[in-house]
Coordinates of C-alpha atoms in Angstrom, one line a residue:
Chain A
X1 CA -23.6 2.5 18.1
X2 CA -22.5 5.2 15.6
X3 CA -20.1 7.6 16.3
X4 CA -21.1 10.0 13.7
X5 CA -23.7 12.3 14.7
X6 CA -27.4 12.2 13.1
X7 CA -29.2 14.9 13.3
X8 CA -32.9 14.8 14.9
X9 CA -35.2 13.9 11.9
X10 CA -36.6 17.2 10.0
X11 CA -40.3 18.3 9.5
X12 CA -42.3 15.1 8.0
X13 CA -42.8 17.6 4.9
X14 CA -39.5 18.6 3.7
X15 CA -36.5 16.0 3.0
X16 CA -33.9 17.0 5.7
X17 CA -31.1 18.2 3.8
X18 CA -28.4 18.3 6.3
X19 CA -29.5 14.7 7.4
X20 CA -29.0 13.8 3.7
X21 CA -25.5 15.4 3.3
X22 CA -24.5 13.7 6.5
X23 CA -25.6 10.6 4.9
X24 CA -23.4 10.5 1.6
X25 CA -20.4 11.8 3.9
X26 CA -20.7 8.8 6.1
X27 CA -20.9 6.3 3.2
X28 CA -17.8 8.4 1.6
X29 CA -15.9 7.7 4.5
X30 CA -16.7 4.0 4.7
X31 CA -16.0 3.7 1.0
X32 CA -12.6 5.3 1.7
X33 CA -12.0 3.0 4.6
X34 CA -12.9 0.0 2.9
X35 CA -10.3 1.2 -0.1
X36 CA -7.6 1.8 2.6
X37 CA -8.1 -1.4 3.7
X38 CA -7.8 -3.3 0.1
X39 CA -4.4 -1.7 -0.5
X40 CA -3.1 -3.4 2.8
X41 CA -4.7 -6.1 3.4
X42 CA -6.4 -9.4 1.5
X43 CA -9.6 -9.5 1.3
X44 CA -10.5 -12.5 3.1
X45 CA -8.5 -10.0 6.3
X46 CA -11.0 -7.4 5.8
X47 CA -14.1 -7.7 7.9
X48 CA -17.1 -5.3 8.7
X49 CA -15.4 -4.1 12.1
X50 CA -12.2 -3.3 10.7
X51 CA -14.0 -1.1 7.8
X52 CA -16.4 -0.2 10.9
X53 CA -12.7 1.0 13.5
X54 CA -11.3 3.1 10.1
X55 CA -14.0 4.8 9.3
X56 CA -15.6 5.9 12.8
X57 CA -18.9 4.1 12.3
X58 CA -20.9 1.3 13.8
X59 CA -20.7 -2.6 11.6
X60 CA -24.6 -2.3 11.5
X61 CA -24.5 1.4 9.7
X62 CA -22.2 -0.1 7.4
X63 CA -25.1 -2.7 7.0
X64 CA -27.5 -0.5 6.9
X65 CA -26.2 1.5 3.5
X66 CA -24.7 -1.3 1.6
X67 CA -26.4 -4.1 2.7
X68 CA -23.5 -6.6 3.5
X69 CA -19.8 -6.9 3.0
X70 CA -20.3 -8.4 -0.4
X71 CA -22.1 -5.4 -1.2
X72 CA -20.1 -3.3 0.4
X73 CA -16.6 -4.6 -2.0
X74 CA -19.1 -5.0 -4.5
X75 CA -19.7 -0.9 -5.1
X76 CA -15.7 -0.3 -3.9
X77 CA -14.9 -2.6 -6.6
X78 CA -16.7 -1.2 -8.9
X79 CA -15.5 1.9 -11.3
X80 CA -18.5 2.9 -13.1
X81 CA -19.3 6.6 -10.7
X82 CA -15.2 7.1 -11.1
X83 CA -15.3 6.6 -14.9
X84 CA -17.9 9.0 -15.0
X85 CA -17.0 11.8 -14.0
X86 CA -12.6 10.8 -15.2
X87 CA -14.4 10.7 -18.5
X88 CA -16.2 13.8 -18.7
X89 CA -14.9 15.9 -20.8
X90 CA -15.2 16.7 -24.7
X91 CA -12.3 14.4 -26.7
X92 CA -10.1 17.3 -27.4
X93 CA -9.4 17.9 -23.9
X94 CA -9.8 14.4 -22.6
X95 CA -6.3 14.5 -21.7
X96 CA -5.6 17.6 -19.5
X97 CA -8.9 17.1 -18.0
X98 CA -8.5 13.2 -16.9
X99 CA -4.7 14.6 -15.2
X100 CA -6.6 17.2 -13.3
X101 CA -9.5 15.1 -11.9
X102 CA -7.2 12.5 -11.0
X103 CA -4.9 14.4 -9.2
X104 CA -7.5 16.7 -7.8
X105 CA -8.9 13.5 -6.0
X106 CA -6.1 12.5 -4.4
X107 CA -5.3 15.7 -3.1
X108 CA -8.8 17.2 -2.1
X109 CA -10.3 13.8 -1.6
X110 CA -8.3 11.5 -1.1
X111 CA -9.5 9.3 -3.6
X112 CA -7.8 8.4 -7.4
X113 CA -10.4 7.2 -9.7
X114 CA -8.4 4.4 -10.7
X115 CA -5.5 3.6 -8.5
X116 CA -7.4 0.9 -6.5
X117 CA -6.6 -1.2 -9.2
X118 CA -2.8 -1.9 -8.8
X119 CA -4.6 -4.0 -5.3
X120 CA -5.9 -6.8 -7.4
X121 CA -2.5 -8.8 -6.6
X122 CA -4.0 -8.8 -3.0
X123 CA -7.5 -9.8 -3.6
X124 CA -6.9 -13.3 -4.9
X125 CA -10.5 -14.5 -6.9
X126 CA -11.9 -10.3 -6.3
X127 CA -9.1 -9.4 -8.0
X128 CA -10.3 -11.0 -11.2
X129 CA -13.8 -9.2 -10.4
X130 CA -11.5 -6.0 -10.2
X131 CA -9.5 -6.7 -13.5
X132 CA -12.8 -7.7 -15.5
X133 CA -14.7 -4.2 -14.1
X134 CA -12.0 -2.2 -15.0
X135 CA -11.5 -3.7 -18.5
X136 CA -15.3 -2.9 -19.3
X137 CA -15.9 0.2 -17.2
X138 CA -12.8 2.4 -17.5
X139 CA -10.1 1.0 -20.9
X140 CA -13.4 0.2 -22.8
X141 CA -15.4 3.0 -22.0
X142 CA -11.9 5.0 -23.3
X143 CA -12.0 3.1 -26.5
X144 CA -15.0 3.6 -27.4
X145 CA -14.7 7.3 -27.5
X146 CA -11.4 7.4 -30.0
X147 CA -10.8 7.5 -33.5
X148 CA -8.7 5.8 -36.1
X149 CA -6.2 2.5 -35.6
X150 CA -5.6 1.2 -32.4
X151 CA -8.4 2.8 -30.2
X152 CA -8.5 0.1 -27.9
X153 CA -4.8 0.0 -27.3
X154 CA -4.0 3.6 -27.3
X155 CA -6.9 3.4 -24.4
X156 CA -5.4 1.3 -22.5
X157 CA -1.6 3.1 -22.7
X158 CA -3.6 6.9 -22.1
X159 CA -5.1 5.0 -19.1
X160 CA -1.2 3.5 -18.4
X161 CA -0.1 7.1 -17.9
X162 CA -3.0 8.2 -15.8
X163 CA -2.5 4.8 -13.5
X164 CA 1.4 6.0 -13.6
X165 CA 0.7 9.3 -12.2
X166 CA -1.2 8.0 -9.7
X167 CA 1.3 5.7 -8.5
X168 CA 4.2 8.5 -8.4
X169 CA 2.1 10.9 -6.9
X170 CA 0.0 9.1 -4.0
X171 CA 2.3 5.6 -3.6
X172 CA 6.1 6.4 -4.2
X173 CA 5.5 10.3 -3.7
X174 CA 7.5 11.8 -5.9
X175 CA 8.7 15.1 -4.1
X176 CA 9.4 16.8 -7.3
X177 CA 6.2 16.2 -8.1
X178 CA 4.1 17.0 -5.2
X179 CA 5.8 20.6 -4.6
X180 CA 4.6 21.2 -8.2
X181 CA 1.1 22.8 -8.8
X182 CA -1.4 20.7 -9.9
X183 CA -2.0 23.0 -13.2
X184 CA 1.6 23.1 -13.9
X185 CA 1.5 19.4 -13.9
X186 CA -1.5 19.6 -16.1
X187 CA 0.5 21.8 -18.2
X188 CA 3.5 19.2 -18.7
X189 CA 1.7 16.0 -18.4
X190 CA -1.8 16.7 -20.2
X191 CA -0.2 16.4 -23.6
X192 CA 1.5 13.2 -22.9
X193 CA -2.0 11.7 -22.3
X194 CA -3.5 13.6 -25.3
X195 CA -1.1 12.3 -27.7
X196 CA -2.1 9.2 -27.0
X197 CA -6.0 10.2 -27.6
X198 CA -5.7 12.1 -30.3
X199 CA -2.7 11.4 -32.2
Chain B
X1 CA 17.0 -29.4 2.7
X2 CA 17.2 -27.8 -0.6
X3 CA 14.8 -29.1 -3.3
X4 CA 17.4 -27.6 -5.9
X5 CA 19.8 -30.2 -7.4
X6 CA 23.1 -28.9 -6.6
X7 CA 25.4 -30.7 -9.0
X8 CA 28.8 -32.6 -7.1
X9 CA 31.5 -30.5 -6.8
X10 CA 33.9 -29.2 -9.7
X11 CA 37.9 -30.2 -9.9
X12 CA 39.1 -27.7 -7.2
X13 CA 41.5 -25.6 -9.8
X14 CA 38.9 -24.8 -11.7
X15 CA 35.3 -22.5 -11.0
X16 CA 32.6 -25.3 -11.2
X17 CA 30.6 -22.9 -14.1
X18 CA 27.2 -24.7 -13.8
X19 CA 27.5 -24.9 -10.1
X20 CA 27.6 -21.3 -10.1
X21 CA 25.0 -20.8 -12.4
X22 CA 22.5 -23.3 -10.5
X23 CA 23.7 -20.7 -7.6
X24 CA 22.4 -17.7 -9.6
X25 CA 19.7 -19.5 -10.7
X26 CA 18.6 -20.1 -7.0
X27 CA 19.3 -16.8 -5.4
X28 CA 17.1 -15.3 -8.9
X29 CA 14.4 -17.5 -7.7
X30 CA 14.5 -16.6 -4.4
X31 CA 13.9 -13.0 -4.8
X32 CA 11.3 -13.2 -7.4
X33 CA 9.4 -15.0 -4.3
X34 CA 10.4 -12.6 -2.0
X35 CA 9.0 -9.6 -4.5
X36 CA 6.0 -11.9 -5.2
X37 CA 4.9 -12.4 -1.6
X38 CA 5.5 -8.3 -0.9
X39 CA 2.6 -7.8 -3.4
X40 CA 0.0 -9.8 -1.6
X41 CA 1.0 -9.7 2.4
X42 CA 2.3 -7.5 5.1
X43 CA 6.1 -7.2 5.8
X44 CA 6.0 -8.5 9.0
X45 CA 3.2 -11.7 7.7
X46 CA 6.2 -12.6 5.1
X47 CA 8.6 -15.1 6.8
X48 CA 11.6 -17.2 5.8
X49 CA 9.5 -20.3 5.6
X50 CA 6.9 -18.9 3.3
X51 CA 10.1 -17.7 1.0
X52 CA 11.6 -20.8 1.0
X53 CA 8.1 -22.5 -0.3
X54 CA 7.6 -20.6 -2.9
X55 CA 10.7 -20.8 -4.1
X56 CA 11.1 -24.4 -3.5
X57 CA 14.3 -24.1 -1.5
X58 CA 15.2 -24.8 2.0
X59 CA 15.0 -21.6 4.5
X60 CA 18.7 -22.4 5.4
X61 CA 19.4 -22.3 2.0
X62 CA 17.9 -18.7 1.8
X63 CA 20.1 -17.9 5.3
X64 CA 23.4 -19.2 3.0
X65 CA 22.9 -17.1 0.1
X66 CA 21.2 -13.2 1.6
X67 CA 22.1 -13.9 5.8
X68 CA 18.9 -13.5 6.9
X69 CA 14.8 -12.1 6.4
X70 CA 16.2 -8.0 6.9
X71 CA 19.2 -8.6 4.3
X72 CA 16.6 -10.5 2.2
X73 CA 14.9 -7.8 2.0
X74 CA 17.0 -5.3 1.7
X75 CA 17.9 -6.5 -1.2
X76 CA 14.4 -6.9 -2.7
X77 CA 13.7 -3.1 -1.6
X78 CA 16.9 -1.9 -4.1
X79 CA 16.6 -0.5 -7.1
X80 CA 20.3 -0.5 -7.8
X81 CA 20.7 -3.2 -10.0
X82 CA 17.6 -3.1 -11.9
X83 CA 18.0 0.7 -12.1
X84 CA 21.5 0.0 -13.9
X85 CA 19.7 -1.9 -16.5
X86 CA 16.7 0.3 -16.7
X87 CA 18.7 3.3 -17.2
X88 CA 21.8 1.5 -20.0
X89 CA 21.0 3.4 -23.0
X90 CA 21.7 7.0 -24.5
X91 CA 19.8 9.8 -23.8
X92 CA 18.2 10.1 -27.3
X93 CA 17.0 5.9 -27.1
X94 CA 15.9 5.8 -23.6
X95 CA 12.5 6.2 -23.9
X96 CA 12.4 3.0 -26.1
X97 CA 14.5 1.2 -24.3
X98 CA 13.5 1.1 -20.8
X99 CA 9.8 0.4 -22.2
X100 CA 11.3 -2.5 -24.3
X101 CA 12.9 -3.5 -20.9
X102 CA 10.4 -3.2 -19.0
X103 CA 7.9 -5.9 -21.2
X104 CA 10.6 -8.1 -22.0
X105 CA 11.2 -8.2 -18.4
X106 CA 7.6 -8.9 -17.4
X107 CA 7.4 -11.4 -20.2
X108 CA 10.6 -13.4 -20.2
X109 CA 12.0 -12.9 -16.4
X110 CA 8.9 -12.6 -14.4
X111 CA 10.1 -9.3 -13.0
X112 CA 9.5 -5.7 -13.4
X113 CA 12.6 -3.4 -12.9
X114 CA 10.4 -0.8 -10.8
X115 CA 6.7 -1.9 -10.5
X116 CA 7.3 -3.4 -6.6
X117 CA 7.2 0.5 -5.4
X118 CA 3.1 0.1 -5.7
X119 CA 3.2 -2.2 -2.6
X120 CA 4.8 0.4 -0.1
X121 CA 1.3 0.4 1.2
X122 CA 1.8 -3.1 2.5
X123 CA 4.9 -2.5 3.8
X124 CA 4.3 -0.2 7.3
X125 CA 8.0 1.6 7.7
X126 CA 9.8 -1.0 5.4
X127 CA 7.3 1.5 2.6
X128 CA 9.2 4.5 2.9
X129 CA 12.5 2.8 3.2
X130 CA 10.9 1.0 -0.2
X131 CA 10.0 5.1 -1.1
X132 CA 13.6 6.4 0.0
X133 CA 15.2 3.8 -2.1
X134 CA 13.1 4.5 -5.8
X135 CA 13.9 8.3 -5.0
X136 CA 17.7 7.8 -4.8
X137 CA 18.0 4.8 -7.0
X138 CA 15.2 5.6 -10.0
X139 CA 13.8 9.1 -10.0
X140 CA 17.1 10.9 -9.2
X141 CA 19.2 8.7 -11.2
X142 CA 17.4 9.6 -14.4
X143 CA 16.9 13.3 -13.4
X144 CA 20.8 13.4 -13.8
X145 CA 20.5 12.8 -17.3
X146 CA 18.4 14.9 -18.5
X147 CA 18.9 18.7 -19.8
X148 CA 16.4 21.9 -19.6
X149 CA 14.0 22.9 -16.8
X150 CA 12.2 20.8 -15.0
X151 CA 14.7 17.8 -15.2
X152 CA 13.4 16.2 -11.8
X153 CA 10.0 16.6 -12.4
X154 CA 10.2 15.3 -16.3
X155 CA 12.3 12.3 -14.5
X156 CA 9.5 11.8 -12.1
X157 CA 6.7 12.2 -14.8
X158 CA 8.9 10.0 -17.9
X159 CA 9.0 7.2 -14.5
X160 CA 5.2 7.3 -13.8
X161 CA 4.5 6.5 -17.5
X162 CA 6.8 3.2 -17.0
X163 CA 5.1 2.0 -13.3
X164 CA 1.8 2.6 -15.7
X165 CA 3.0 0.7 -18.2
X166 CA 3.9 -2.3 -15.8
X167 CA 0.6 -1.8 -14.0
X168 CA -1.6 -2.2 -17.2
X169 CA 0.7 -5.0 -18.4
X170 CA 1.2 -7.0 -15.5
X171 CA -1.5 -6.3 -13.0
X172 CA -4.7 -4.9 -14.6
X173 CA -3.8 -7.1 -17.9
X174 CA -4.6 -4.9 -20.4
X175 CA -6.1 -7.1 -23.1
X176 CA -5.0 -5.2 -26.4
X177 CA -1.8 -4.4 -24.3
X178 CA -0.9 -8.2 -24.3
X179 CA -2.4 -8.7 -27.6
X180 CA 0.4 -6.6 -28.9
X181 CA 3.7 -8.1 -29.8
X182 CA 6.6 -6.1 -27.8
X183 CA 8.3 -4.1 -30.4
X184 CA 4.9 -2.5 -31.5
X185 CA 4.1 -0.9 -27.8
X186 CA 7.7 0.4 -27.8
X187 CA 6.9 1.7 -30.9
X188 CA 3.9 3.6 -30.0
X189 CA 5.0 3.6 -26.2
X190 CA 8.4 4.8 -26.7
X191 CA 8.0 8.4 -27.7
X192 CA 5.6 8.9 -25.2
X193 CA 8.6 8.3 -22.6
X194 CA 10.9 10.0 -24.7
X195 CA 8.7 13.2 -25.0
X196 CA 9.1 13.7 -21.5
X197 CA 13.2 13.3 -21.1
X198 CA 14.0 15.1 -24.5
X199 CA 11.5 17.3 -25.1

């Protein structure tokens, strides 16, 4: 059984909104757990109970809003939503903007756009899957957006520093960095990314 | 037994040079095993016996040359000596250099001076020791260095565009990254780094 609380269904009418909300926070927490889960342990170790235990939900509600554990990996492996919302933001101020979101995730959260992919090591064939979506959906999708030589390898360094800051700020926690503000890091770190953009 | 040829011993008055290569040689290739199985398994799932096969060697062999698993790994989980050479350039060069270092390290040794602090998540408690270690060793080491406000957090931030650098090179594979001969990232790479300790 779940241990998340469901409201009683609302009038036949009128979509339940709190029922709704409650929804997307239970799969948020599932996606969370299943990403806590692929930075510690190999995939073939991860099952729907463990996902299930971590996130404080039932194995069959996990089945019932993603279908199956392939599904489930599927959607965490995928960075499409992520790249969305790391990209959005006029080219000028790409920069600035993709240091805020990202550490704005991790610290509100508790989610980086993009960190998941230093996990691949662990993931053995999934790994490749993760490599190959990340290529397409995040460096690519970059690329596309900059002009003059060496878009698609200036992508891929402006999305080195971003997977850098990630790293310094959520794995090896860099304590002069975490008792900074995340605008002043903005500040000092948003040109280093922009330069890279927008030389 | 050892799978290494270990060649007969040397006259006794003199150093028996390629015997103490083959030793360095060994012990080398014992550590990058050791780093290679802390990406992709738990602390305590890492054992002597999994070292020793993946480095081809003996587990007694591995007991000669580190004493046991905990100075093993000790050892993995210092910076020190990779720190050293990381760090062996002038101020006004550095940013260059440790990205030069870095790939040629990747691409010609099979190691990355700093990259193994992204598994602390694998690690349990051996993580923050991992953590405490890439504080002292990396972070504060370069923070010495450097002149004008901010000095720790510019070490912090000039560190994070290096463990990106190693994660788009050697985990996520970067396609245009490793397209790129060496001297061309560092040239486009370098004063990214450098921006950030001389700025």
């Amino acid at each position: 059984m779940s241990t998340v609380s469901v409201p009683p269904p609302g009038p036949a009418a009128a979509p339940n909104g709190l029922q709704r909300r409650d929804a997307e926070a239970t799969k948020a927490a599932i996606l969370r757990a299943a990403r806590h889960l692929m930075a510690r342990h190999a995939h073939t170790d991860i099952t729907l109970k463990t996902v299930a235990d971590r996130a404080g939900v039932s194995a069959p509600l996990i089945l019932k809003y993603f279908g199956n554990k392939d599904a489930l990996f599927a959607r965490v492996m995928s960075f499409e939503t992520d790249a969305a919302a790391l990209l959005d933001a006029p080219l000028e101020d790409l920069g600035p903007h993709m240091v805020r979101h990202l550490l704005v995730g991790q610290t509100e959260r508790g989610a980086d756009p993009v960190l998941r992919i230093v996990f691949a090591p662990l993931q053995g064939e999934q790994g490749d899957i993760l490599r190959a979506n990340f290529r397409t959906q995040v460096s690519d999708r970059l690329a596309v957006r900059l002009e003059g030589p060496d878009a698609g390898l200036r992508a891929e360094l402006a999305v080195a520093t971003l997977l850098g800051l990630g790293v310094m700020y959520g794995i090896a926690r860099g304590s002069r960095l975490r008792a900074t503000a995340i605008e002043d890091i903005v500040e000092r770190y948003g040109p280093t990314v922009q330069a890279l953009l927008t030389p």
